[in-house]
Short mmCIF file of C-alpha atoms in Angstrom, two decimals:
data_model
loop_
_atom_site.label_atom_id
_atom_site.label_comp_id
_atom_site.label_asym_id
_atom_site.label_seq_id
_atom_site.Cartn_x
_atom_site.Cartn_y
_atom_site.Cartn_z
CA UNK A 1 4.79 17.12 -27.53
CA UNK A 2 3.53 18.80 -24.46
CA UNK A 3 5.16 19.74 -20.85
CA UNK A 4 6.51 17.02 -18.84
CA UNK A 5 3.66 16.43 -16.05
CA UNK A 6 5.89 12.95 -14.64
CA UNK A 7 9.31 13.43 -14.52
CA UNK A 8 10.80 9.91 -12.79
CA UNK A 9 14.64 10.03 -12.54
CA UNK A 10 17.08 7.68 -11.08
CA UNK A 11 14.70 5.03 -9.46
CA UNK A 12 15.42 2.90 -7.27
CA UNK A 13 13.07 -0.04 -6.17
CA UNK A 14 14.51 -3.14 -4.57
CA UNK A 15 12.51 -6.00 -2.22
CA UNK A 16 14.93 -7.92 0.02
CA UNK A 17 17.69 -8.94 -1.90
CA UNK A 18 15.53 -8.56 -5.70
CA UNK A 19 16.26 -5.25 -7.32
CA UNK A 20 13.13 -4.11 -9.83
CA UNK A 21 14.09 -1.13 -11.00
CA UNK A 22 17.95 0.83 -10.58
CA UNK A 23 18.29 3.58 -12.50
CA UNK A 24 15.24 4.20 -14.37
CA UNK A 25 14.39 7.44 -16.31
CA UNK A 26 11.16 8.28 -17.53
CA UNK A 27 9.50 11.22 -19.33
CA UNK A 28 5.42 11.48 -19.30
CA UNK A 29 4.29 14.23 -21.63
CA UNK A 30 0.86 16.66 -20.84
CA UNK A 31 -1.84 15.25 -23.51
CA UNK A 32 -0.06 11.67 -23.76
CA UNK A 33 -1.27 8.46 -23.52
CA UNK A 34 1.85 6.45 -22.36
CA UNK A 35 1.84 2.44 -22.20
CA UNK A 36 3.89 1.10 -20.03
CA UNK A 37 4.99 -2.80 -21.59
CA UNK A 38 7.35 -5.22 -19.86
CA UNK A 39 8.22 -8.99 -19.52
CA UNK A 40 6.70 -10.59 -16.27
CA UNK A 41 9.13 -9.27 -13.16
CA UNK A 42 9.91 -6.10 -14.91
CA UNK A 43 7.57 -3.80 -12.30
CA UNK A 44 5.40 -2.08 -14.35
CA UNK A 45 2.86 -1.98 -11.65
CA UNK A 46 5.69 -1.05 -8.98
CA UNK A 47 6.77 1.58 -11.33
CA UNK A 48 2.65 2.63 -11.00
CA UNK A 49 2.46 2.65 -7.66
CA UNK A 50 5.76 4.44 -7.27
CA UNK A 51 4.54 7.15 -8.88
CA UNK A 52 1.32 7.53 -6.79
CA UNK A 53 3.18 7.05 -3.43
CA UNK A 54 2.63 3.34 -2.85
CA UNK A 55 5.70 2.40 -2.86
CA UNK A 56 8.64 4.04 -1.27
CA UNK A 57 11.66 3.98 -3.89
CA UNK A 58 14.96 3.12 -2.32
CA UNK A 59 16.50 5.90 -4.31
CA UNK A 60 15.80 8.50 -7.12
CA UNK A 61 13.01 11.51 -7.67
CA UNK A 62 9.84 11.65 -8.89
CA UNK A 63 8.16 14.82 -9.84
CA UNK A 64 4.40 15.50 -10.51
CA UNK A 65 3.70 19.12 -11.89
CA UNK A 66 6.72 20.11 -10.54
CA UNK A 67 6.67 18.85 -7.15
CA UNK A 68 9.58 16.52 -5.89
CA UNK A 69 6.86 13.89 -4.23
CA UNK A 70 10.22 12.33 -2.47
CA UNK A 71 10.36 15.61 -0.55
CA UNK A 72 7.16 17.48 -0.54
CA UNK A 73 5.62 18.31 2.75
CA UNK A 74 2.45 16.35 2.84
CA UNK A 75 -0.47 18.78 2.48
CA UNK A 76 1.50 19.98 -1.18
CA UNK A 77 1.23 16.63 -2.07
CA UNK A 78 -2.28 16.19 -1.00
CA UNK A 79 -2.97 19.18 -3.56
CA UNK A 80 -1.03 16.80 -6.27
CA UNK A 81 -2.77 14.05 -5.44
CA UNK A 82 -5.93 15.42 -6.41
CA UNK A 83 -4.95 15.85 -9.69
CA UNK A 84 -4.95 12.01 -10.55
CA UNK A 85 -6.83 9.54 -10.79
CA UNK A 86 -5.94 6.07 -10.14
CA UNK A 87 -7.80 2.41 -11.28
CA UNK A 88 -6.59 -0.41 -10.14
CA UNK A 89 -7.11 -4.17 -11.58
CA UNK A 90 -10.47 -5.37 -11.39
CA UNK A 91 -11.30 -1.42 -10.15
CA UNK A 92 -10.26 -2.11 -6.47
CA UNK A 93 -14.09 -0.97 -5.63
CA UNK A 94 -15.31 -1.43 -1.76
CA UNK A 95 -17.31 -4.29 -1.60
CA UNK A 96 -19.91 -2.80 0.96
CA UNK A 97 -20.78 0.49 -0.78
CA UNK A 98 -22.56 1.16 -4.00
CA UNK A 99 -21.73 2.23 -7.22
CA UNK A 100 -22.36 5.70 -6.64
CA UNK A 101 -21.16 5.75 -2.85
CA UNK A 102 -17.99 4.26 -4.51
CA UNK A 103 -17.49 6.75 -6.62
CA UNK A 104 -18.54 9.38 -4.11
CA UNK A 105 -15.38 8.45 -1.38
CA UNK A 106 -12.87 10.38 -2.67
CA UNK A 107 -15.49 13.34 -3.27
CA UNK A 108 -16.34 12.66 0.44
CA UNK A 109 -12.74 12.20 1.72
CA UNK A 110 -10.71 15.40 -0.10
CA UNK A 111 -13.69 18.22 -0.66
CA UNK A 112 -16.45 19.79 1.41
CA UNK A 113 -19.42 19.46 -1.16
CA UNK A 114 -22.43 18.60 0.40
CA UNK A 115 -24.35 15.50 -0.36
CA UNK A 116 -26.40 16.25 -3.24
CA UNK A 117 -23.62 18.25 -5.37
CA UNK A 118 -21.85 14.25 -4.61
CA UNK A 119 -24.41 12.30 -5.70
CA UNK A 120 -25.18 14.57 -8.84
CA UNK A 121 -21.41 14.55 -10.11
CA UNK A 122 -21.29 10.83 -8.78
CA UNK A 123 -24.05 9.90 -11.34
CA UNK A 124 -22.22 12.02 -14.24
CA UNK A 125 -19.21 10.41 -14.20
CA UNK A 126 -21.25 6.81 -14.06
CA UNK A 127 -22.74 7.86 -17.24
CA UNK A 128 -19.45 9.36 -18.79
CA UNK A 129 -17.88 5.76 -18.40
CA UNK A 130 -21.45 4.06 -20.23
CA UNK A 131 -22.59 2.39 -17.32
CA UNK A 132 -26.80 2.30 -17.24
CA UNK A 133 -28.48 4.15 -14.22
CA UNK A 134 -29.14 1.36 -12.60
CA UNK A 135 -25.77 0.51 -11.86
CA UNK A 136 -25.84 3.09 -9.24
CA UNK A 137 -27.50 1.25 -6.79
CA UNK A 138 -25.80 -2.07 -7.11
CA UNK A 139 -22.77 -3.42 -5.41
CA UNK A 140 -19.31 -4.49 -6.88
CA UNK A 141 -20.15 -8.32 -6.48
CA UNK A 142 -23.68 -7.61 -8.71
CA UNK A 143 -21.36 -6.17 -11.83
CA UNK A 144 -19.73 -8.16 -14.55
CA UNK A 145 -16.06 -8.04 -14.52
CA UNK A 146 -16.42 -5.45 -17.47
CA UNK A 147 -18.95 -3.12 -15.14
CA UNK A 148 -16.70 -3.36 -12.27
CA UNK A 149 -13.80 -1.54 -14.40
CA UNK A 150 -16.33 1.02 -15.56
CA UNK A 151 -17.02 2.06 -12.27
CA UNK A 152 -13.52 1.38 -10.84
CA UNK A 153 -12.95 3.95 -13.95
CA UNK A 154 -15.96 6.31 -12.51
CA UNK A 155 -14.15 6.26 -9.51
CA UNK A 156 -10.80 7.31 -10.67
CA UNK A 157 -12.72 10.23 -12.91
CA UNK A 158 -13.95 11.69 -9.31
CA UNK A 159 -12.45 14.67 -9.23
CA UNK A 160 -11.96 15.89 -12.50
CA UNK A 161 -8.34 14.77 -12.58
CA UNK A 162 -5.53 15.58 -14.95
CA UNK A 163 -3.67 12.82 -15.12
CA UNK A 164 -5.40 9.37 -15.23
CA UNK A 165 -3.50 5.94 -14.09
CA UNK A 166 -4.62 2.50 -15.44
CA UNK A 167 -3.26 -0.60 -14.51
CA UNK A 168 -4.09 -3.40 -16.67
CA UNK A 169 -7.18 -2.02 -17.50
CA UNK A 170 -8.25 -4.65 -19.98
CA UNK A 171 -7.21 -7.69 -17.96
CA UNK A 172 -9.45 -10.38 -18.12
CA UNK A 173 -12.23 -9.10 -20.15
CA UNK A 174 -13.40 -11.17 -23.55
CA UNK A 175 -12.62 -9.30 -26.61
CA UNK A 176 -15.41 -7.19 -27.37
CA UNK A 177 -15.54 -6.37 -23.89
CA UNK A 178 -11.52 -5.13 -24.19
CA UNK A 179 -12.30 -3.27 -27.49
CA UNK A 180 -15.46 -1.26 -26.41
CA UNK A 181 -13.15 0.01 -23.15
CA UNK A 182 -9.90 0.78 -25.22
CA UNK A 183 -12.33 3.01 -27.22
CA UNK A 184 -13.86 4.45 -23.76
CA UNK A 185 -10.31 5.19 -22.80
CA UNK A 186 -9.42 7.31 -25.62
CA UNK A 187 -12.59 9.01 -25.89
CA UNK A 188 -12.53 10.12 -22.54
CA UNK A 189 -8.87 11.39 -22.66
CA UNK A 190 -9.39 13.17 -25.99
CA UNK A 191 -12.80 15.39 -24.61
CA UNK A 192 -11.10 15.59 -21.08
CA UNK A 193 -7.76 16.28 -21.77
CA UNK A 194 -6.18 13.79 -19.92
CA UNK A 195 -2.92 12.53 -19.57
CA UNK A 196 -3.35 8.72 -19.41
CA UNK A 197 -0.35 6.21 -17.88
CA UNK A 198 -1.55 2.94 -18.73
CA UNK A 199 0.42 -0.49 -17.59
CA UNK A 200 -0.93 -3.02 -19.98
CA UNK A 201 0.55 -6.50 -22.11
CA UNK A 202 -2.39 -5.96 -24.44
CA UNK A 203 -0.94 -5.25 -27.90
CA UNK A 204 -4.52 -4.13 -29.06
CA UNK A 205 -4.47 -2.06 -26.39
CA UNK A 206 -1.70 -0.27 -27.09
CA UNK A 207 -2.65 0.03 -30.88
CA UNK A 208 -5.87 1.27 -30.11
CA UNK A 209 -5.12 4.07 -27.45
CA UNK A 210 -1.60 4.35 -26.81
CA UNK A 211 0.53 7.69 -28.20
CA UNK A 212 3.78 6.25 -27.02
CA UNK A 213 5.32 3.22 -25.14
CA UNK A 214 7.82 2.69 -22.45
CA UNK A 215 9.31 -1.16 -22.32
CA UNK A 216 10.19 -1.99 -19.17
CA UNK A 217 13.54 -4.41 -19.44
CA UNK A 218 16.85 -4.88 -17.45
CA UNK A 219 15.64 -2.56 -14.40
CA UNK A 220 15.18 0.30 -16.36
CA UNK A 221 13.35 1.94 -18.95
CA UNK A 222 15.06 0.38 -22.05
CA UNK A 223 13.28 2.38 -24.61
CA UNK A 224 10.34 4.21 -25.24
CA UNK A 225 8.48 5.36 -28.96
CA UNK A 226 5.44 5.04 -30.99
CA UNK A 227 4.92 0.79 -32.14
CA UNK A 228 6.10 1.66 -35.20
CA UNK A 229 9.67 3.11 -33.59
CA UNK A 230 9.80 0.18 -31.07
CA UNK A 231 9.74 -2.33 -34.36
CA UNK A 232 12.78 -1.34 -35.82
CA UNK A 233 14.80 -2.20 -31.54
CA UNK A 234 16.96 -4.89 -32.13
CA UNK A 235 16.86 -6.31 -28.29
CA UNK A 236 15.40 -10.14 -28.28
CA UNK A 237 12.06 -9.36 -25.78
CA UNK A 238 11.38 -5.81 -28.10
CA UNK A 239 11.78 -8.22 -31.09
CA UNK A 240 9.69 -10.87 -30.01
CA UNK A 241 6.73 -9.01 -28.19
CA UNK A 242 6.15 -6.37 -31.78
CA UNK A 243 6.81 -9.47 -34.35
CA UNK A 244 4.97 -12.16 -33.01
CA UNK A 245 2.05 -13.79 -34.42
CA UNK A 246 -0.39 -11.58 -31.72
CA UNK A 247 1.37 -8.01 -32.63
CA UNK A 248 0.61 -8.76 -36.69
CA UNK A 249 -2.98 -9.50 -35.62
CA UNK A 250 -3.00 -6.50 -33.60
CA UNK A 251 -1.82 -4.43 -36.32
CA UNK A 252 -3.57 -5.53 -38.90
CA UNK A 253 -6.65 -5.42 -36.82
CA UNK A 254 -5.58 -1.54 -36.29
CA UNK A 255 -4.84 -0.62 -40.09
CA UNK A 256 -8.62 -2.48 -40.64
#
């Protein structure tokens, strides 16, 4: 297994009087994709945006590539920063720019290349996620739901990033549609390199791209392991999430 790029220790996370997360641990290994699973409440997204600098932890660390993010003055984390990548639900695009121009803000916002280096590497990472050329031009609210990921996933691909966040990436698309971008997702970390954090419920998903997984349960990280590990937990959510009816459809659909 490779270096530890995420190294969360100790975390904290608490709204008013509701504390998510209290003592939570978690490993994320260079050349991993890790899914994050969790009953409803059990802040897999918080955890996400934790990471990223989101949301401010009551207590514990988090370190990117070495750098405390709790404590690092703020143009060291700028220089971490641009080493992820980050799509949100739905891809979080702004509704006023195009395609391209979406994927061209964070081009725009963290490095001087001048406009036509932008729009060249703009277009290559709209074809590396396998949306058409004409997608360039169009705005978020002319995509399909699938096509709005893509390019929220464009986006996120921007500047060449090492690690790649995904939160719920397959939410809400049919089947097929949830399929073809589970395969995207490992192609493109496999020929990039990435290392992929991915909050999901899918169990497909998780058969189809995910290394290991991290369950999410009584504020902390309960346990994490390959599917196969994570059957043999006796704890009543583990049980019931890997041996219901959808996990053996899942995993036979994998083995097919």
């Amino acid at each position: 297994m490779g270096d530890v790029l995420i190294k969360v220790r100790g975390l904290k996370n608490q709204f008013g009087p509701n504390v998510i997360h209290e003592g939570l641990d978690l490993d994320i290994h260079r050349g991993e994709v890790l899914g994050i699973v969790g009953g409803s409440g059990t802040g897999k997204s918080v955890l996400l945006r934790s990471i990223v600098g989101l949301q401010k932890p009551v207590a514990g660390s988090i370190t990117v590539f070495g750098v405390d993010l709790r404590t690092a003055p703020r143009a060291e984390m700028a220089r971490v920063e641009n080493r992820w990548g980050v799509m949100f639900q739905d891809g979080a695009l702004f509704s006023s720019l195009t395609v391209r121009e979406n994927v061209e803000a964070p081009m725009r916002e963290r490095t001087g290349l001048d406009a036509e280096t932008r729009r060249a590497l703009a277009d290559l990472k709209i074809a590396m996620v396998g949306l058409p050329p004409k997608a360039r031009t169009l705005y978020p609210s002319e995509l399909s739901g699938g096509m709005r990921k893509r390019a929220g996933l464009a986006r996120a691909l921007a500047l060449d990033p090492e690690i790649l966040f995904l939160d719920e990436p397959t939410a809400g698309l049919d089947p097929i549609g949830a399929s073809d971008f589970d395969v995207l997702i490992r192609n493109l970390q496999q020929s990039l390199g990435l290392t992929v954090f991915l909050v999901t419920h899918d169990l497909d998903t998780l058969h189809a791209t995910c290394d290991r997984i991290a369950v999410l349960a009584e504020r902390k990280v309960l346990v994490t392991g390959t599917i196969r590990e994570l059957m043999r937990v006796d704890h009543p959510w583990v049980r019931s999430y890997f041996h219901g009816p959808r996990a053996h459809a899942a995993m036979l659909a994998a083995e097919g």
